[in-house]
C-alpha cells in the first residue's frame, strides 16, 4: 500500500444532457399532456421552450388591419404587411432578452454615476443570443388526440445542456416541490416533555456519535487509519506513507511516529494546472502531540476560490516527511512554477530539493508582520530622532523595498538602506541581513521582493487562500475541537469537505446563482471593453 502509484481518473465537467440529446427529443405525444412534456425537456435535453398562445381569428384580422393602416399612413407599401409573424403561431425557444425598462423613482437596484445619471449596477450578461431554434406543434384532424412535434433550425450561439448553458435553465417543478415538502416536515413535539426542548448541542452530540461509528473501523486509531487508507486506495485515491525500503507500513503508523498523505481523484485533475501552489500547516487538528495537517491549495481559475489538492498528516516537523511526500507527488504529475509558503525552513529545503527550478514566494504578509514586530523591538532612538520618529522613518523604507518591481532599482534601494541604518540601527540591520539577505547563499531577498516574483499579486503573494481554508476546516467542520481521531479527520476531508467544495465549484463554474465578486470584476472589465 505504501508509495504505490495509482492512475488518475479524469472526470468530465458536469453537464445536464448527454451528447445524444437529439435522440431524446419528443416527436409525438397526447394533446392533453404535450405542454407538461415540453416543460420537462430542460432536464432531458437541456432545451427550455416557451409556449406562445395562438391568436384568435378576430385578433389575426385586427393585426392585419393595423399593419395596413400604418403602411398607408407612412405612404409606403409593404408587400408582407398582411402576413402573420411566424412567431405568433409557433413555439419558440425561450427568448433570452433583458427585462423591459421601467421607470423607477427610487430603487436599490439602481446607482448614480458622477454626472448624477441613474444606471443599473453591473449584472450578468444578457440571455438574448438570437437563437433561431424553433419547436412546432401540429395537431391533425385525422388524429385529434395526439400532436406531432417538429424541430426547426439548429441552436445558434449556445450548446443546450453544456456547462455554459445550464445557468439559464429553470429549476424543475419536481425540485421545487421536493424543497417545499422538506420545509413542511419540521419538528413538532409537546413542550411539556424533555423531547420538546432540543438545542444545537443535542444534535451535534448525536452527529459526533454517528460519525464515530461510521469512521472508527477499529478501536485502535492507527489500525483504523490503515483500513481507511486501504479503502481509499480501492476508490482510486493516491496513497502515500513515509516508510523506508521493506518496512511494514503499520510500524510507521503509530502515535509516536506517523506521516501519510492522500489525494482524491477529483483533486488529481487539478495537478496539470497547479502552477501556483500555496502550502501551509495547521496545528490542533488531532489529539496527538505535534500533529499537523499540511495542505496544498491552488486558486480555482473558474470559481475564483482556494481549493485543496492534497493532504499530509504527520507529527514529524522536520523536512523528512515533506521531502518524501513532494517526491511522491512529483511522480504523478505535480510540477508547480511557484510555491507560496510562510518563512518555514523545512518547507523551503524540501521544495528546493524536489523542484529546483520552482520559484519560492514567502508570504509577504508574514514577512511584513515579522519586520514590524522587530522594528517595534529593535529600533531605538538615534541622533536627531526619538524612538517613535525612528520607527516611523524606517517603516516606509521597508515597504518600498518589498514592493519595488525593478530589479536594478531594488538593489540600489537595498544598498542605500543598509548603508543608512548600519550604524544607527545595528541590532535591526543584523537581524535583517541574517534572515532576509544572507540565507540561501545570500539570495534570500528573492523570496520576498516583488521584482523577483513575476505576476506576484496575481499568483498568490500571500497565504490568504490556505489560511482561509484552514479557518473553515477548524471552525465549520471541526467546531474548534481538538480531540478528534485521525480516522474521523480523514473521513471529514474525504466526504464532507470534498462534497462541499466540488458542489460549490461546479455551481460557480456553471454560473448558477448570484454573481460573485470575482465574476463581478470580470464583468466590469468586459463592459468597459465593449464600450
mmCIF file of N, CA and C in Angstrom, residues 68-113:
data_model
loop_
_atom_site.group_PDB
_atom_site.id
_atom_site.type_symbol
_atom_site.label_atom_id
_atom_site.label_comp_id
_atom_site.label_asym_id
_atom_site.label_seq_id
_atom_site.Cartn_x
_atom_site.Cartn_y
_atom_site.Cartn_z
ATOM 1 N N UNK A 68 -51.889 47.369 -42.161
ATOM 2 C CA UNK A 68 -52.252 48.090 -43.383
ATOM 3 C C UNK A 68 -52.451 49.577 -43.105
ATOM 4 N N UNK A 69 -53.059 49.881 -41.958
ATOM 5 C CA UNK A 69 -53.297 51.277 -41.611
ATOM 6 C C UNK A 69 -51.976 52.023 -41.411
ATOM 7 N N UNK A 70 -51.017 51.380 -40.749
ATOM 8 C CA UNK A 70 -49.729 52.020 -40.554
ATOM 9 C C UNK A 70 -48.982 52.198 -41.868
ATOM 10 N N UNK A 71 -49.153 51.231 -42.777
ATOM 11 C CA UNK A 71 -48.484 51.341 -44.072
ATOM 12 C C UNK A 71 -49.048 52.492 -44.894
ATOM 13 N N UNK A 72 -50.382 52.685 -44.858
ATOM 14 C CA UNK A 72 -50.992 53.791 -45.589
ATOM 15 C C UNK A 72 -50.601 55.138 -45.011
ATOM 16 N N UNK A 73 -50.503 55.213 -43.686
ATOM 17 C CA UNK A 73 -50.152 56.482 -43.062
ATOM 18 C C UNK A 73 -48.725 56.900 -43.390
ATOM 19 N N UNK A 74 -47.852 55.987 -43.531
ATOM 20 C CA UNK A 74 -46.457 56.311 -43.845
ATOM 21 C C UNK A 74 -46.189 56.389 -45.340
ATOM 22 N N UNK A 75 -47.273 56.203 -46.178
ATOM 23 C CA UNK A 75 -47.155 56.273 -47.646
ATOM 24 C C UNK A 75 -46.130 55.292 -48.184
ATOM 25 N N UNK A 76 -46.021 54.172 -47.534
ATOM 26 C CA UNK A 76 -45.121 53.119 -48.009
ATOM 27 C C UNK A 76 -45.930 51.865 -48.228
ATOM 28 N N UNK A 77 -45.478 51.081 -49.140
ATOM 29 C CA UNK A 77 -46.161 49.835 -49.459
ATOM 30 C C UNK A 77 -45.321 48.680 -48.924
ATOM 31 N N UNK A 78 -45.959 47.941 -48.077
ATOM 32 C CA UNK A 78 -45.268 46.781 -47.509
ATOM 33 C C UNK A 78 -45.975 45.537 -48.015
ATOM 34 N N UNK A 79 -45.336 44.821 -48.943
ATOM 35 C CA UNK A 79 -45.982 43.652 -49.540
ATOM 36 C C UNK A 79 -46.221 42.540 -48.542
ATOM 37 N N UNK A 80 -45.492 42.558 -47.456
ATOM 38 C CA UNK A 80 -45.643 41.481 -46.478
ATOM 39 C C UNK A 80 -46.411 41.914 -45.253
ATOM 40 N N UNK A 81 -47.062 43.072 -45.313
ATOM 41 C CA UNK A 81 -47.748 43.573 -44.127
ATOM 42 C C UNK A 81 -48.986 42.776 -43.763
ATOM 43 N N UNK A 82 -49.570 42.017 -44.765
ATOM 44 C CA UNK A 82 -50.760 41.238 -44.458
ATOM 45 C C UNK A 82 -50.438 39.804 -44.071
ATOM 46 N N UNK A 83 -49.169 39.535 -43.848
ATOM 47 C CA UNK A 83 -48.767 38.188 -43.424
ATOM 48 C C UNK A 83 -48.542 38.179 -41.913
ATOM 49 N N UNK A 84 -48.847 37.053 -41.342
ATOM 50 C CA UNK A 84 -48.653 36.914 -39.891
ATOM 51 C C UNK A 84 -47.188 36.694 -39.570
ATOM 52 N N UNK A 85 -46.790 37.213 -38.428
ATOM 53 C CA UNK A 85 -45.449 36.939 -37.922
ATOM 54 C C UNK A 85 -45.373 35.472 -37.488
ATOM 55 N N UNK A 86 -44.444 34.676 -38.049
ATOM 56 C CA UNK A 86 -44.401 33.249 -37.684
ATOM 57 C C UNK A 86 -44.299 33.018 -36.180
ATOM 58 N N UNK A 87 -43.677 33.950 -35.467
ATOM 59 C CA UNK A 87 -43.518 33.758 -34.022
ATOM 60 C C UNK A 87 -44.829 33.843 -33.275
ATOM 61 N N UNK A 88 -45.931 34.337 -33.969
ATOM 62 C CA UNK A 88 -47.220 34.441 -33.292
ATOM 63 C C UNK A 88 -47.954 33.111 -33.254
ATOM 64 N N UNK A 89 -47.516 32.119 -34.031
ATOM 65 C CA UNK A 89 -48.287 30.887 -34.130
ATOM 66 C C UNK A 89 -47.434 29.649 -33.880
ATOM 67 N N UNK A 90 -46.306 29.813 -33.286
ATOM 68 C CA UNK A 90 -45.442 28.657 -33.110
ATOM 69 C C UNK A 90 -44.740 28.725 -31.769
ATOM 70 N N UNK A 91 -44.274 27.556 -31.323
ATOM 71 C CA UNK A 91 -43.469 27.502 -30.108
ATOM 72 C C UNK A 91 -42.035 27.832 -30.470
ATOM 73 N N UNK A 92 -41.409 28.690 -29.739
ATOM 74 C CA UNK A 92 -40.015 29.055 -29.968
ATOM 75 C C UNK A 92 -39.240 28.864 -28.682
ATOM 76 N N UNK A 93 -37.947 28.826 -28.837
ATOM 77 C CA UNK A 93 -37.111 28.694 -27.641
ATOM 78 C C UNK A 93 -37.309 29.905 -26.754
ATOM 79 N N UNK A 94 -37.215 29.700 -25.484
ATOM 80 C CA UNK A 94 -37.429 30.776 -24.525
ATOM 81 C C UNK A 94 -36.578 31.983 -24.894
ATOM 82 N N UNK A 95 -37.187 33.131 -25.139
ATOM 83 C CA UNK A 95 -36.417 34.302 -25.565
ATOM 84 C C UNK A 95 -35.469 34.755 -24.475
ATOM 85 N N UNK A 96 -34.220 34.942 -24.840
ATOM 86 C CA UNK A 96 -33.220 35.383 -23.883
ATOM 87 C C UNK A 96 -33.025 36.881 -24.059
ATOM 88 N N UNK A 97 -33.876 37.642 -23.505
ATOM 89 C CA UNK A 97 -33.817 39.090 -23.645
ATOM 90 C C UNK A 97 -33.871 39.730 -22.281
ATOM 91 N N UNK A 98 -33.394 40.940 -22.198
ATOM 92 C CA UNK A 98 -33.413 41.661 -20.941
ATOM 93 C C UNK A 98 -34.824 42.093 -20.606
ATOM 94 N N UNK A 99 -35.043 42.355 -19.342
ATOM 95 C CA UNK A 99 -36.352 42.810 -18.900
ATOM 96 C C UNK A 99 -36.653 44.188 -19.479
ATOM 97 N N UNK A 100 -37.937 44.464 -19.687
ATOM 98 C CA UNK A 100 -38.329 45.758 -20.217
ATOM 99 C C UNK A 100 -37.944 46.862 -19.237
ATOM 100 N N UNK A 101 -37.528 47.972 -19.815
ATOM 101 C CA UNK A 101 -37.132 49.104 -18.982
ATOM 102 C C UNK A 101 -38.370 49.766 -18.406
ATOM 103 N N UNK A 102 -38.379 49.940 -17.129
ATOM 104 C CA UNK A 102 -39.500 50.560 -16.425
ATOM 105 C C UNK A 102 -38.959 51.700 -15.593
ATOM 106 N N UNK A 103 -39.629 52.808 -15.650
ATOM 107 C CA UNK A 103 -39.185 53.954 -14.869
ATOM 108 C C UNK A 103 -39.439 53.695 -13.379
ATOM 109 N N UNK A 104 -38.416 53.887 -12.608
ATOM 110 C CA UNK A 104 -38.497 53.670 -11.165
ATOM 111 C C UNK A 104 -38.015 54.945 -10.479
ATOM 112 N N UNK A 105 -38.785 55.385 -9.521
ATOM 113 C CA UNK A 105 -38.425 56.623 -8.835
ATOM 114 C C UNK A 105 -37.182 56.416 -7.989
ATOM 115 N N UNK A 106 -37.236 55.475 -7.087
ATOM 116 C CA UNK A 106 -36.094 55.150 -6.228
ATOM 117 C C UNK A 106 -36.049 53.647 -6.065
ATOM 118 N N UNK A 107 -34.936 53.046 -6.417
ATOM 119 C CA UNK A 107 -34.809 51.598 -6.323
ATOM 120 C C UNK A 107 -33.373 51.272 -5.947
ATOM 121 N N UNK A 108 -33.243 50.318 -5.041
ATOM 122 C CA UNK A 108 -31.893 49.946 -4.597
ATOM 123 C C UNK A 108 -31.088 49.301 -5.712
ATOM 124 N N UNK A 109 -31.781 48.813 -6.781
ATOM 125 C CA UNK A 109 -31.072 48.170 -7.872
ATOM 126 C C UNK A 109 -30.390 49.177 -8.798
ATOM 127 N N UNK A 110 -30.629 50.455 -8.594
ATOM 128 C CA UNK A 110 -30.044 51.477 -9.442
ATOM 129 C C UNK A 110 -28.953 52.225 -8.681
ATOM 130 N N UNK A 111 -27.996 52.750 -9.425
ATOM 131 C CA UNK A 111 -26.933 53.548 -8.869
ATOM 132 C C UNK A 111 -26.817 54.840 -9.663
ATOM 133 N N UNK A 112 -26.035 55.769 -9.159
ATOM 134 C CA UNK A 112 -25.855 57.055 -9.819
ATOM 135 C C UNK A 112 -24.378 57.245 -10.117
ATOM 136 N N UNK A 113 -24.081 57.716 -11.334
ATOM 137 C CA UNK A 113 -22.700 57.961 -11.704
ATOM 138 C C UNK A 113 -22.272 59.358 -11.285
#
